[in-house]
mmCIF file of C-alpha atoms and ligand atoms in Angstrom:
data_model
loop_
_atom_site.group_PDB
_atom_site.id
_atom_site.type_symbol
_atom_site.label_atom_id
_atom_site.label_comp_id
_atom_site.label_asym_id
_atom_site.label_seq_id
_atom_site.Cartn_x
_atom_site.Cartn_y
_atom_site.Cartn_z
ATOM 1 C CA MET P 1 40.482 -64.875 38.529
ATOM 2 C CA LEU P 2 38.037 -62.343 37.175
ATOM 3 C CA ARG P 3 35.341 -60.543 39.128
ATOM 4 C CA SER P 4 32.786 -59.001 36.781
ATOM 5 C CA LYS P 5 32.220 -55.292 37.285
ATOM 6 C CA LEU P 6 28.797 -55.633 35.711
ATOM 7 C CA PRO P 7 27.589 -59.076 36.809
ATOM 8 C CA ALA P 8 23.944 -58.381 35.943
ATOM 9 C CA VAL P 9 24.688 -57.188 32.409
ATOM 10 C CA GLY P 10 24.327 -59.522 29.428
ATOM 11 C CA THR P 11 23.960 -58.878 25.712
ATOM 12 C CA THR P 12 21.599 -55.947 25.136
ATOM 13 C CA ILE P 13 18.002 -56.639 24.195
ATOM 14 C CA PHE P 14 18.636 -54.752 20.920
ATOM 15 C CA SER P 15 21.400 -57.128 19.862
ATOM 16 C CA ARG P 16 19.391 -60.168 20.975
ATOM 17 C CA MET P 17 16.232 -59.207 19.096
ATOM 18 C CA SER P 18 18.130 -58.142 15.959
ATOM 19 C CA GLN P 19 20.001 -61.443 15.995
ATOM 20 C CA MET P 20 16.756 -63.367 16.406
ATOM 21 C CA ALA P 21 15.151 -61.314 13.607
ATOM 22 C CA ALA P 22 18.020 -62.320 11.297
ATOM 23 C CA GLN P 23 17.823 -65.995 12.297
ATOM 24 C CA GLU P 24 14.064 -66.093 11.832
ATOM 25 C CA GLN P 25 14.100 -63.887 8.725
ATOM 26 C CA ALA P 26 11.610 -61.623 10.480
ATOM 27 C CA LEU P 27 10.914 -57.973 9.660
ATOM 28 C CA ASN P 28 13.171 -56.161 12.082
ATOM 29 C CA LEU P 29 11.267 -53.366 13.808
ATOM 30 C CA SER P 30 13.227 -53.959 16.994
ATOM 31 C CA GLN P 31 16.509 -52.046 16.893
ATOM 32 C CA GLY P 32 16.257 -48.299 16.268
ATOM 33 C CA PHE P 33 17.878 -47.573 12.932
ATOM 34 C CA PRO P 34 16.590 -46.420 9.534
ATOM 35 C CA ASP P 35 16.504 -48.978 6.715
ATOM 36 C CA PHE P 36 16.775 -46.185 4.120
ATOM 37 C CA ASP P 37 19.729 -44.135 2.895
ATOM 38 C CA PRO P 38 20.958 -40.927 4.509
ATOM 39 C CA PRO P 39 20.840 -37.726 2.362
ATOM 40 C CA ALA P 40 22.877 -38.219 -0.846
ATOM 41 C CA ALA P 41 24.755 -34.929 -0.284
ATOM 42 C CA LEU P 42 25.971 -36.261 3.076
ATOM 43 C CA LEU P 43 27.287 -39.451 1.467
ATOM 44 C CA ASP P 44 29.034 -37.350 -1.189
ATOM 45 C CA ALA P 45 30.554 -35.187 1.557
ATOM 46 C CA MET P 46 31.840 -38.354 3.267
ATOM 47 C CA ALA P 47 33.489 -39.587 0.047
ATOM 48 C CA ARG P 48 35.071 -36.159 -0.436
ATOM 49 C CA ALA P 49 36.341 -36.088 3.147
ATOM 50 C CA VAL P 50 38.019 -39.478 2.814
ATOM 51 C CA ASN P 51 39.479 -38.719 -0.615
ATOM 52 C CA ASN P 52 40.714 -35.277 0.384
ATOM 53 C CA GLY P 53 42.967 -36.558 3.134
ATOM 54 C CA GLY P 54 40.749 -36.243 6.208
ATOM 55 C CA ASN P 55 42.024 -39.523 7.557
ATOM 56 C CA GLN P 56 44.173 -38.665 10.570
ATOM 57 C CA TYR P 57 43.296 -37.686 14.152
ATOM 58 C CA ALA P 58 41.106 -34.633 14.611
ATOM 59 C CA PRO P 59 41.639 -32.346 17.636
ATOM 60 C CA MET P 60 40.420 -34.045 20.837
ATOM 61 C CA PRO P 61 37.222 -31.918 21.293
ATOM 62 C CA GLY P 62 36.293 -32.287 17.620
ATOM 63 C CA LEU P 63 37.020 -30.450 14.364
ATOM 64 C CA PRO P 64 36.658 -26.695 15.025
ATOM 65 C CA TYR P 65 34.630 -26.328 11.812
ATOM 66 C CA LEU P 66 32.116 -28.948 12.992
ATOM 67 C CA ARG P 67 31.855 -27.368 16.440
ATOM 68 C CA GLU P 68 31.141 -24.020 14.742
ATOM 69 C CA GLN P 69 28.377 -25.631 12.691
ATOM 70 C CA ILE P 70 26.911 -27.155 15.863
ATOM 71 C CA ALA P 71 26.970 -23.760 17.577
ATOM 72 C CA GLY P 72 25.209 -22.285 14.525
ATOM 73 C CA GLN P 73 22.508 -24.972 14.656
ATOM 74 C CA LEU P 74 21.941 -24.525 18.392
ATOM 75 C CA LEU P 75 21.303 -20.844 17.736
ATOM 76 C CA LEU P 76 19.150 -21.506 14.665
ATOM 77 C CA HIS P 77 16.933 -24.274 16.070
ATOM 78 C CA ARG P 78 16.922 -23.563 19.827
ATOM 79 C CA GLY P 79 17.924 -19.904 20.193
ATOM 80 C CA VAL P 80 20.821 -21.094 22.360
ATOM 81 C CA ASN P 81 24.310 -19.569 22.472
ATOM 82 C CA ALA P 82 27.111 -22.062 23.092
ATOM 83 C CA ASP P 83 30.850 -21.422 22.829
ATOM 84 C CA SER P 84 32.278 -23.849 20.303
ATOM 85 C CA ASP P 85 35.692 -23.890 22.022
ATOM 86 C CA THR P 86 34.701 -24.327 25.640
ATOM 87 C CA GLU P 87 31.194 -25.802 25.642
ATOM 88 C CA ILE P 88 30.866 -28.202 22.691
ATOM 89 C CA THR P 89 32.606 -31.580 22.489
ATOM 90 C CA VAL P 90 32.226 -33.968 19.565
ATOM 91 C CA VAL P 91 32.072 -37.581 20.733
ATOM 92 C CA PRO P 92 31.988 -40.989 19.045
ATOM 93 C CA GLY P 93 28.269 -41.478 19.659
ATOM 94 C CA ALA P 94 25.868 -40.213 22.294
ATOM 95 C CA THR P 95 26.562 -43.394 24.275
ATOM 96 C CA GLU P 96 30.162 -42.343 24.813
ATOM 97 C CA GLY P 97 29.094 -38.794 25.662
ATOM 98 C CA ILE P 98 26.645 -40.056 28.290
ATOM 99 C CA PHE P 99 29.277 -42.401 29.726
ATOM 100 C CA CYS P 100 31.871 -39.628 29.978
ATOM 101 C CA ALA P 101 29.380 -37.184 31.515
ATOM 102 C CA ILE P 102 28.447 -39.688 34.216
ATOM 103 C CA MET P 103 32.069 -40.684 34.876
ATOM 104 C CA ALA P 104 33.096 -37.048 35.097
ATOM 105 C CA ALA P 105 30.467 -35.998 37.588
ATOM 106 C CA VAL P 106 29.541 -38.822 39.968
ATOM 107 C CA GLY P 107 31.510 -41.133 42.232
ATOM 108 C CA THR P 108 31.377 -43.585 45.094
ATOM 109 C CA GLY P 109 28.323 -43.211 47.294
ATOM 110 C CA ASP P 110 26.492 -40.833 44.955
ATOM 111 C CA GLU P 111 22.967 -41.520 43.779
ATOM 112 C CA VAL P 112 21.754 -40.858 40.251
ATOM 113 C CA ILE P 113 18.039 -40.694 39.542
ATOM 114 C CA VAL P 114 16.841 -42.306 36.322
ATOM 115 C CA PHE P 115 13.287 -42.705 35.038
ATOM 116 C CA ASP P 116 11.867 -46.110 34.182
ATOM 117 C CA PRO P 117 11.435 -47.294 31.512
ATOM 118 C CA CYS P 118 15.076 -46.310 31.140
ATOM 119 C CA TYR P 119 17.468 -46.485 28.164
ATOM 120 C CA ASP P 120 19.842 -49.305 28.916
ATOM 121 C CA SER P 121 23.240 -47.574 28.771
ATOM 122 C CA TYR P 122 22.730 -45.311 31.805
ATOM 123 C CA GLU P 123 22.850 -47.758 34.689
ATOM 124 C CA PRO P 124 26.077 -49.607 33.740
ATOM 125 C CA ALA P 125 27.874 -46.244 33.476
ATOM 126 C CA ILE P 126 26.506 -45.203 36.877
ATOM 127 C CA GLN P 127 27.678 -48.486 38.412
ATOM 128 C CA LEU P 128 31.143 -48.237 36.860
ATOM 129 C CA ALA P 129 31.436 -44.752 38.353
ATOM 130 C CA GLY P 130 30.822 -46.327 41.780
ATOM 131 C CA ALA P 131 27.444 -44.641 42.157
ATOM 132 C CA ARG P 132 23.950 -46.082 42.540
ATOM 133 C CA ALA P 133 21.009 -45.696 40.161
ATOM 134 C CA VAL P 134 17.718 -44.805 41.832
ATOM 135 C CA HIS P 135 14.833 -45.736 39.550
ATOM 136 C CA VAL P 136 11.726 -43.548 39.525
ATOM 137 C CA PRO P 137 8.934 -44.932 37.319
ATOM 138 C CA LEU P 138 7.203 -42.633 34.851
ATOM 139 C CA SER P 139 3.422 -42.596 35.281
ATOM 140 C CA ALA P 140 1.878 -45.787 33.920
ATOM 141 C CA ALA P 141 -0.727 -44.203 31.655
ATOM 142 C CA THR P 142 1.093 -41.321 29.971
ATOM 143 C CA PHE P 143 4.777 -41.982 30.711
ATOM 144 C CA SER P 144 5.122 -38.509 32.193
ATOM 145 C CA VAL P 145 7.123 -37.500 35.274
ATOM 146 C CA ASP P 146 5.425 -38.048 38.626
ATOM 147 C CA TRP P 147 6.816 -34.978 40.400
ATOM 148 C CA GLU P 148 5.849 -36.072 43.899
ATOM 149 C CA ARG P 149 7.537 -39.410 43.415
ATOM 150 C CA LEU P 150 10.615 -37.715 42.003
ATOM 151 C CA GLU P 151 10.847 -35.265 44.910
ATOM 152 C CA ALA P 152 10.513 -38.168 47.358
ATOM 153 C CA ALA P 153 13.399 -40.009 45.667
ATOM 154 C CA VAL P 154 15.882 -37.161 46.216
ATOM 155 C CA THR P 155 18.217 -37.729 49.193
ATOM 156 C CA PRO P 156 21.322 -35.878 50.435
ATOM 157 C CA ARG P 157 23.342 -38.358 48.335
ATOM 158 C CA THR P 158 21.550 -37.512 45.080
ATOM 159 C CA ARG P 159 24.049 -35.922 42.726
ATOM 160 C CA MET P 160 22.566 -36.257 39.262
ATOM 161 C CA LEU P 161 19.370 -36.839 37.347
ATOM 162 C CA ILE P 162 19.241 -38.302 33.835
ATOM 163 C CA ILE P 163 16.400 -37.265 31.577
ATOM 164 C CA ASN P 164 15.565 -38.380 28.063
ATOM 165 C CA SER P 165 13.146 -36.418 25.897
ATOM 166 C CA PRO P 166 11.848 -37.407 23.385
ATOM 167 C CA HIS P 167 11.811 -40.652 25.288
ATOM 168 C CA ASN P 168 13.008 -44.058 24.179
ATOM 169 C CA PRO P 169 11.147 -46.459 24.438
ATOM 170 C CA THR P 170 7.780 -44.746 25.043
ATOM 171 C CA GLY P 171 7.840 -41.759 22.656
ATOM 172 C CA SER P 172 6.677 -39.362 25.395
ATOM 173 C CA ILE P 173 8.143 -35.851 25.603
ATOM 174 C CA LEU P 174 8.773 -33.364 28.395
ATOM 175 C CA THR P 175 6.633 -30.227 28.132
ATOM 176 C CA SER P 176 7.776 -26.699 28.953
ATOM 177 C CA ALA P 177 5.857 -26.992 32.257
ATOM 178 C CA ASP P 178 7.923 -30.121 33.027
ATOM 179 C CA MET P 179 11.147 -28.253 32.289
ATOM 180 C CA VAL P 180 10.174 -25.407 34.613
ATOM 181 C CA GLN P 181 9.411 -27.913 37.403
ATOM 182 C CA LEU P 182 12.684 -29.689 36.729
ATOM 183 C CA GLU P 183 14.627 -26.439 36.797
ATOM 184 C CA ALA P 184 13.181 -25.574 40.212
ATOM 185 C CA LEU P 185 13.882 -29.068 41.566
ATOM 186 C CA VAL P 186 17.528 -29.261 40.469
ATOM 187 C CA GLU P 187 18.220 -25.765 41.797
ATOM 188 C CA ARG P 188 16.521 -26.576 45.121
ATOM 189 C CA HIS P 189 18.649 -29.688 45.588
ATOM 190 C CA GLY P 190 21.842 -28.637 43.775
ATOM 191 C CA LEU P 191 21.723 -31.498 41.239
ATOM 192 C CA LEU P 192 23.501 -32.021 37.941
ATOM 193 C CA VAL P 193 21.580 -33.202 34.877
ATOM 194 C CA VAL P 194 22.496 -35.394 31.931
ATOM 195 C CA SER P 195 19.917 -34.699 29.249
ATOM 196 C CA ASP P 196 19.712 -37.295 26.500
ATOM 197 C CA GLU P 197 18.216 -35.369 23.574
ATOM 198 C CA VAL P 198 19.207 -37.657 20.713
ATOM 199 C CA TYR P 199 15.676 -37.541 19.220
ATOM 200 C CA GLU P 200 15.394 -33.733 19.550
ATOM 201 C CA HIS P 201 14.135 -33.183 15.994
ATOM 202 C CA LEU P 202 11.617 -36.040 16.012
ATOM 203 C CA VAL P 203 8.577 -34.436 17.690
ATOM 204 C CA PHE P 204 5.140 -34.631 16.141
ATOM 205 C CA ASP P 205 1.742 -32.962 15.790
ATOM 206 C CA GLY P 206 3.175 -29.459 16.161
ATOM 207 C CA ARG P 207 4.767 -30.122 19.542
ATOM 208 C CA GLN P 208 8.100 -28.499 20.424
ATOM 209 C CA HIS P 209 11.259 -30.056 21.784
ATOM 210 C CA HIS P 210 12.408 -28.409 25.009
ATOM 211 C CA SER P 211 16.139 -28.603 25.598
ATOM 212 C CA VAL P 212 17.800 -28.158 28.988
ATOM 213 C CA LEU P 213 19.946 -25.607 27.149
ATOM 214 C CA GLN P 214 16.939 -23.273 26.898
ATOM 215 C CA TYR P 215 16.324 -23.013 30.668
ATOM 216 C CA PRO P 216 19.014 -20.967 32.495
ATOM 217 C CA GLY P 217 18.821 -22.955 35.751
ATOM 218 C CA LEU P 218 19.199 -26.196 33.814
ATOM 219 C CA ARG P 219 21.774 -24.832 31.355
ATOM 220 C CA ARG P 220 24.150 -24.097 34.274
ATOM 221 C CA ARG P 221 23.957 -27.662 35.611
ATOM 222 C CA SER P 222 23.513 -29.878 32.560
ATOM 223 C CA VAL P 223 25.329 -31.873 29.956
ATOM 224 C CA ALA P 224 23.022 -32.106 26.919
ATOM 225 C CA VAL P 225 23.836 -35.038 24.646
ATOM 226 C CA PHE P 226 22.955 -35.286 20.945
ATOM 227 C CA SER P 227 23.461 -37.860 18.184
ATOM 228 C CA PHE P 228 24.132 -37.160 14.508
ATOM 229 C CA GLY P 229 23.215 -40.807 13.949
ATOM 230 C CA LYS P 230 19.554 -40.084 14.696
ATOM 231 C CA THR P 231 19.308 -36.694 12.972
ATOM 232 C CA TYR P 232 21.050 -37.638 9.728
ATOM 233 C CA ALA P 233 20.033 -41.335 9.512
ATOM 234 C CA VAL P 234 23.637 -42.481 9.984
ATOM 235 C CA THR P 235 23.474 -44.521 13.205
ATOM 236 C CA GLY P 236 26.480 -46.551 12.014
ATOM 237 C CA TRP P 237 28.646 -43.441 11.918
ATOM 238 C CA LYS P 238 28.443 -43.296 15.736
ATOM 239 C CA THR P 239 29.046 -39.586 16.150
ATOM 240 C CA GLY P 240 27.378 -37.114 18.478
ATOM 241 C CA TYR P 241 28.163 -34.151 20.707
ATOM 242 C CA CYS P 242 27.828 -32.842 24.226
ATOM 243 C CA VAL P 243 27.008 -29.277 25.210
ATOM 244 C CA ALA P 244 27.801 -28.193 28.772
ATOM 245 C CA PRO P 245 29.158 -25.162 30.659
ATOM 246 C CA PRO P 246 32.976 -24.771 30.479
ATOM 247 C CA ALA P 247 33.768 -26.321 33.893
ATOM 248 C CA LEU P 248 31.637 -29.408 33.198
ATOM 249 C CA THR P 249 32.989 -29.623 29.643
ATOM 250 C CA ALA P 250 36.579 -29.543 30.937
ATOM 251 C CA GLU P 251 35.895 -32.522 33.226
ATOM 252 C CA LEU P 252 33.994 -34.415 30.550
ATOM 253 C CA ARG P 253 36.878 -33.952 28.101
ATOM 254 C CA LYS P 254 39.351 -35.369 30.630
ATOM 255 C CA ILE P 255 37.408 -38.639 30.527
ATOM 256 C CA HIS P 256 36.658 -38.537 26.796
ATOM 257 C CA GLN P 257 40.338 -38.138 25.896
ATOM 258 C CA PHE P 258 41.170 -41.431 27.606
ATOM 259 C CA VAL P 259 38.086 -43.391 26.567
ATOM 260 C CA CYS P 260 38.179 -42.722 22.803
ATOM 261 C CA PHE P 261 40.333 -39.588 22.605
ATOM 262 C CA VAL P 262 38.564 -38.341 19.512
ATOM 263 C CA ALA P 263 35.672 -38.988 17.120
ATOM 264 C CA VAL P 264 36.237 -40.227 13.547
ATOM 265 C CA THR P 265 37.715 -37.448 11.367
ATOM 266 C CA PRO P 266 36.093 -37.881 7.926
ATOM 267 C CA VAL P 267 32.684 -38.359 9.549
ATOM 268 C CA GLN P 268 33.143 -35.041 11.342
ATOM 269 C CA GLN P 269 34.271 -33.330 8.138
ATOM 270 C CA ALA P 270 31.319 -34.729 6.159
ATOM 271 C CA LEU P 271 28.776 -33.728 8.786
ATOM 272 C CA ALA P 272 30.209 -30.211 9.006
ATOM 273 C CA ASP P 273 30.088 -29.779 5.221
ATOM 274 C CA PHE P 274 26.508 -31.056 5.033
ATOM 275 C CA MET P 275 25.370 -28.881 7.939
ATOM 276 C CA ALA P 276 26.922 -25.837 6.250
ATOM 277 C CA GLU P 277 25.200 -26.710 2.944
ATOM 278 C CA GLU P 278 21.787 -27.577 4.421
ATOM 279 C CA PRO P 279 21.362 -25.954 7.841
ATOM 280 C CA GLY P 280 17.576 -26.351 7.654
ATOM 281 C CA TYR P 281 17.657 -30.115 7.067
ATOM 282 C CA PRO P 282 16.695 -31.094 10.662
ATOM 283 C CA THR P 283 13.435 -29.129 10.357
ATOM 284 C CA THR P 284 12.278 -31.561 7.646
ATOM 285 C CA LEU P 285 12.440 -34.549 9.973
ATOM 286 C CA ALA P 286 9.292 -34.065 12.045
ATOM 287 C CA ALA P 287 6.987 -34.173 8.996
ATOM 288 C CA PHE P 288 8.942 -37.042 7.417
ATOM 289 C CA TYR P 289 8.769 -39.309 10.472
ATOM 290 C CA GLN P 290 5.258 -38.218 11.424
ATOM 291 C CA ALA P 291 4.080 -39.415 7.991
ATOM 292 C CA LYS P 292 5.703 -42.796 8.698
ATOM 293 C CA ARG P 293 4.126 -42.967 12.148
ATOM 294 C CA ASP P 294 0.704 -42.150 10.678
ATOM 295 C CA LEU P 295 1.061 -44.662 7.842
ATOM 296 C CA PHE P 296 1.945 -47.375 10.348
ATOM 297 C CA CYS P 297 -0.732 -46.477 12.932
ATOM 298 C CA ASN P 298 -3.465 -46.176 10.274
ATOM 299 C CA ALA P 299 -2.528 -49.535 8.811
ATOM 300 C CA LEU P 300 -2.836 -51.031 12.304
ATOM 301 C CA LYS P 301 -6.386 -49.711 12.812
ATOM 302 C CA PRO P 302 -8.081 -53.006 11.858
ATOM 303 C CA SER P 303 -5.994 -54.835 14.511
ATOM 304 C CA SER P 304 -7.085 -55.450 18.106
ATOM 305 C CA PHE P 305 -4.054 -53.654 19.535
ATOM 306 C CA SER P 306 -4.403 -50.462 21.489
ATOM 307 C CA ILE P 307 -2.185 -47.699 20.119
ATOM 308 C CA THR P 308 -1.610 -44.128 21.259
ATOM 309 C CA ALA P 309 0.316 -42.316 18.527
ATOM 310 C CA SER P 310 3.882 -41.590 19.601
ATOM 311 C CA ALA P 311 4.592 -37.907 20.441
ATOM 312 C CA GLY P 312 8.268 -38.153 19.512
ATOM 313 C CA THR P 313 11.216 -40.458 18.541
ATOM 314 C CA TYR P 314 10.833 -43.086 15.821
ATOM 315 C CA PHE P 315 9.265 -45.627 18.128
ATOM 316 C CA GLN P 316 5.642 -46.632 18.485
ATOM 317 C CA LEU P 317 4.314 -48.552 21.477
ATOM 318 C CA LEU P 318 1.700 -51.183 20.917
ATOM 319 C CA ASP P 319 -0.435 -52.501 23.777
ATOM 320 C CA TYR P 320 -1.275 -56.136 23.060
ATOM 321 C CA SER P 321 -3.431 -56.783 26.155
ATOM 322 C CA ALA P 322 -6.619 -57.318 24.100
ATOM 323 C CA VAL P 323 -4.883 -60.126 22.189
ATOM 324 C CA THR P 324 -2.869 -61.982 24.826
ATOM 325 C CA ARG P 325 -1.938 -61.627 28.488
ATOM 326 C CA GLY P 326 1.512 -63.158 27.886
ATOM 327 C CA ILE P 327 4.721 -61.703 29.310
ATOM 328 C CA ASP P 328 6.151 -59.175 26.847
ATOM 329 C CA VAL P 329 9.562 -60.845 26.442
ATOM 330 C CA GLU P 330 7.838 -64.093 25.491
ATOM 331 C CA VAL P 331 5.342 -62.326 23.242
ATOM 332 C CA ALA P 332 8.194 -60.523 21.422
ATOM 333 C CA GLU P 333 10.014 -63.817 20.929
ATOM 334 C CA SER P 334 6.968 -65.691 19.726
ATOM 335 C CA TRP P 335 6.005 -62.933 17.273
ATOM 336 C CA THR P 336 9.538 -62.995 15.863
ATOM 337 C CA ARG P 337 9.452 -66.773 15.497
ATOM 338 C CA ASP P 338 5.845 -67.319 14.432
ATOM 339 C CA ASN P 339 4.710 -64.066 12.832
ATOM 340 C CA LYS P 340 8.110 -62.878 11.550
ATOM 341 C CA ILE P 341 7.923 -59.466 13.246
ATOM 342 C CA ALA P 342 10.707 -58.465 15.642
ATOM 343 C CA SER P 343 9.986 -55.868 18.341
ATOM 344 C CA ILE P 344 11.404 -54.830 21.710
ATOM 345 C CA PRO P 345 9.644 -55.783 24.981
ATOM 346 C CA VAL P 346 9.343 -52.708 27.191
ATOM 347 C CA SER P 347 9.685 -54.507 30.554
ATOM 348 C CA VAL P 348 13.453 -54.850 30.046
ATOM 349 C CA PHE P 349 13.757 -51.072 30.538
ATOM 350 C CA TYR P 350 12.442 -51.291 34.113
ATOM 351 C CA GLN P 351 14.089 -52.169 37.407
ATOM 352 C CA GLN P 352 10.721 -53.464 38.613
ATOM 353 C CA PRO P 353 8.622 -54.162 35.536
ATOM 354 C CA PRO P 354 4.963 -53.212 35.989
ATOM 355 C CA ASP P 355 2.212 -55.515 34.864
ATOM 356 C CA ALA P 356 2.318 -53.927 31.418
ATOM 357 C CA THR P 357 1.800 -55.322 27.961
ATOM 358 C CA TYR P 358 3.764 -53.091 25.607
ATOM 359 C CA LEU P 359 6.055 -53.804 22.703
ATOM 360 C CA ARG P 360 8.161 -51.122 21.023
ATOM 361 C CA LEU P 361 8.264 -50.983 17.235
ATOM 362 C CA CYS P 362 10.627 -48.787 15.210
ATOM 363 C CA PHE P 363 8.957 -46.964 12.315
ATOM 364 C CA ALA P 364 12.164 -45.561 10.765
ATOM 365 C CA LYS P 365 11.588 -47.984 7.919
ATOM 366 C CA ARG P 366 10.594 -47.863 4.261
ATOM 367 C CA ASP P 367 6.841 -47.500 3.746
ATOM 368 C CA GLU P 368 6.543 -50.933 2.058
ATOM 369 C CA LEU P 369 8.110 -52.582 5.082
ATOM 370 C CA LEU P 370 5.831 -50.694 7.499
ATOM 371 C CA LEU P 371 2.748 -51.759 5.523
ATOM 372 C CA GLU P 372 3.919 -55.368 5.385
ATOM 373 C CA ALA P 373 4.630 -55.295 9.136
ATOM 374 C CA ALA P 374 1.189 -53.835 9.875
ATOM 375 C CA ASP P 375 -0.428 -56.472 7.683
ATOM 376 C CA ARG P 376 1.300 -59.253 9.618
ATOM 377 C CA LEU P 377 0.377 -57.625 12.951
ATOM 378 C CA CYS P 378 -3.284 -57.310 11.919
ATOM 379 C CA LYS P 379 -3.334 -61.086 11.412
ATOM 380 C CA ILE P 380 -2.190 -61.854 14.977
HETATM 381 C C1 PLP K 401 17.759 -42.676 24.123
HETATM 382 C C2 PLP K 401 19.034 -42.971 23.405
HETATM 383 N N1 PLP K 401 20.179 -42.443 23.858
HETATM 384 C C3 PLP K 401 21.352 -42.680 23.259
HETATM 385 C C4 PLP K 401 21.437 -43.476 22.141
HETATM 386 C C5 PLP K 401 22.774 -43.755 21.533
HETATM 387 O O1 PLP K 401 23.102 -42.924 20.467
HETATM 388 P P1 PLP K 401 24.472 -43.163 19.684
HETATM 389 O O2 PLP K 401 24.230 -44.226 18.664
HETATM 390 O O3 PLP K 401 24.793 -41.831 19.071
HETATM 391 O O4 PLP K 401 25.508 -43.598 20.670
HETATM 392 C C6 PLP K 401 20.274 -44.065 21.631
HETATM 393 C C7 PLP K 401 20.351 -44.969 20.474
HETATM 394 O O5 PLP K 401 19.476 -45.764 20.215
HETATM 395 C C8 PLP K 401 19.040 -43.795 22.277
HETATM 396 O O6 PLP K 401 17.907 -44.342 21.834
#
């Protein structure tokens, strides 16, 4: 009767681990969301938006006022000019933006290169578009791009490449030298790029985020995808935006208007008001999350785990190989059950998992919870 279009897909690891954390009453450092409140002024703006009648459909590409604020922020933080009418589309979450970008640009027989470990929403979208995901592993030690391997993976069927910096789950980031290499490669082969930049403001130790929008050869060929959920600690509001040249934007919007049609109106109004009131807010995030990363990593110093401080995102990898040689999925489950700490095993983000021993922990949590989590981990 029914032939599954995604036979290999089950419930995501994030839902599974969060559910297990709840069952086991474990500290949930698995799924990536803050356990603290968003800025109070943003919550006030949301209440105002709802009470002032912002409760009906917004225009399909997003409220013009919000798109103007986004354009202002792109100029302020990245020195990038984007036309709010023809290049910026507000979407109900980065996930939907990524899905629409893939659907709009690839089809049957195309190949799309993704890097492993790879965020889990890319491949199902590629499959539903009729295309094939080609997995290129990041280097094992530093999770950086292996350019020779990438070049070797490009075929005449390659149509698109999906990048993600800062990178979930490893916390690695692409440098400006990487972006220059990437720009040359996509121009040489005529590829499109989907650039998942949802953690753009979460980069640490004085590093810079490099957006595809800042490199002319990439700007011409890319859809850059952002998430307000990550920047403003409102993951449950599921709102983001895509920035792409007009022709790509037009195609993306054709898909978006029949997937969701439009993002939620009062959320858009609230975000626009807050961005107008506090345009500098995103620049506070790096120091805020870096302090959390440092608190967590310092508290883990007495443990036997090997930890390289995350360069970006709100995730920290922990290498448990000095403690156990177990398979990461089993280690994550047993820690949730026995030690009451839920994490995400990194092998699930690979097509062919390497012999690695990493768990991903989210440090977007209150300091007390991070210290309690570290204390429990030190006892393992
Ligand atoms: C790398 C990456 N891309 C996209 C998303 C999805 O963002 P949104 O909640 O805005 O759909 C996430 C959320 O965890 C993510 O980590």
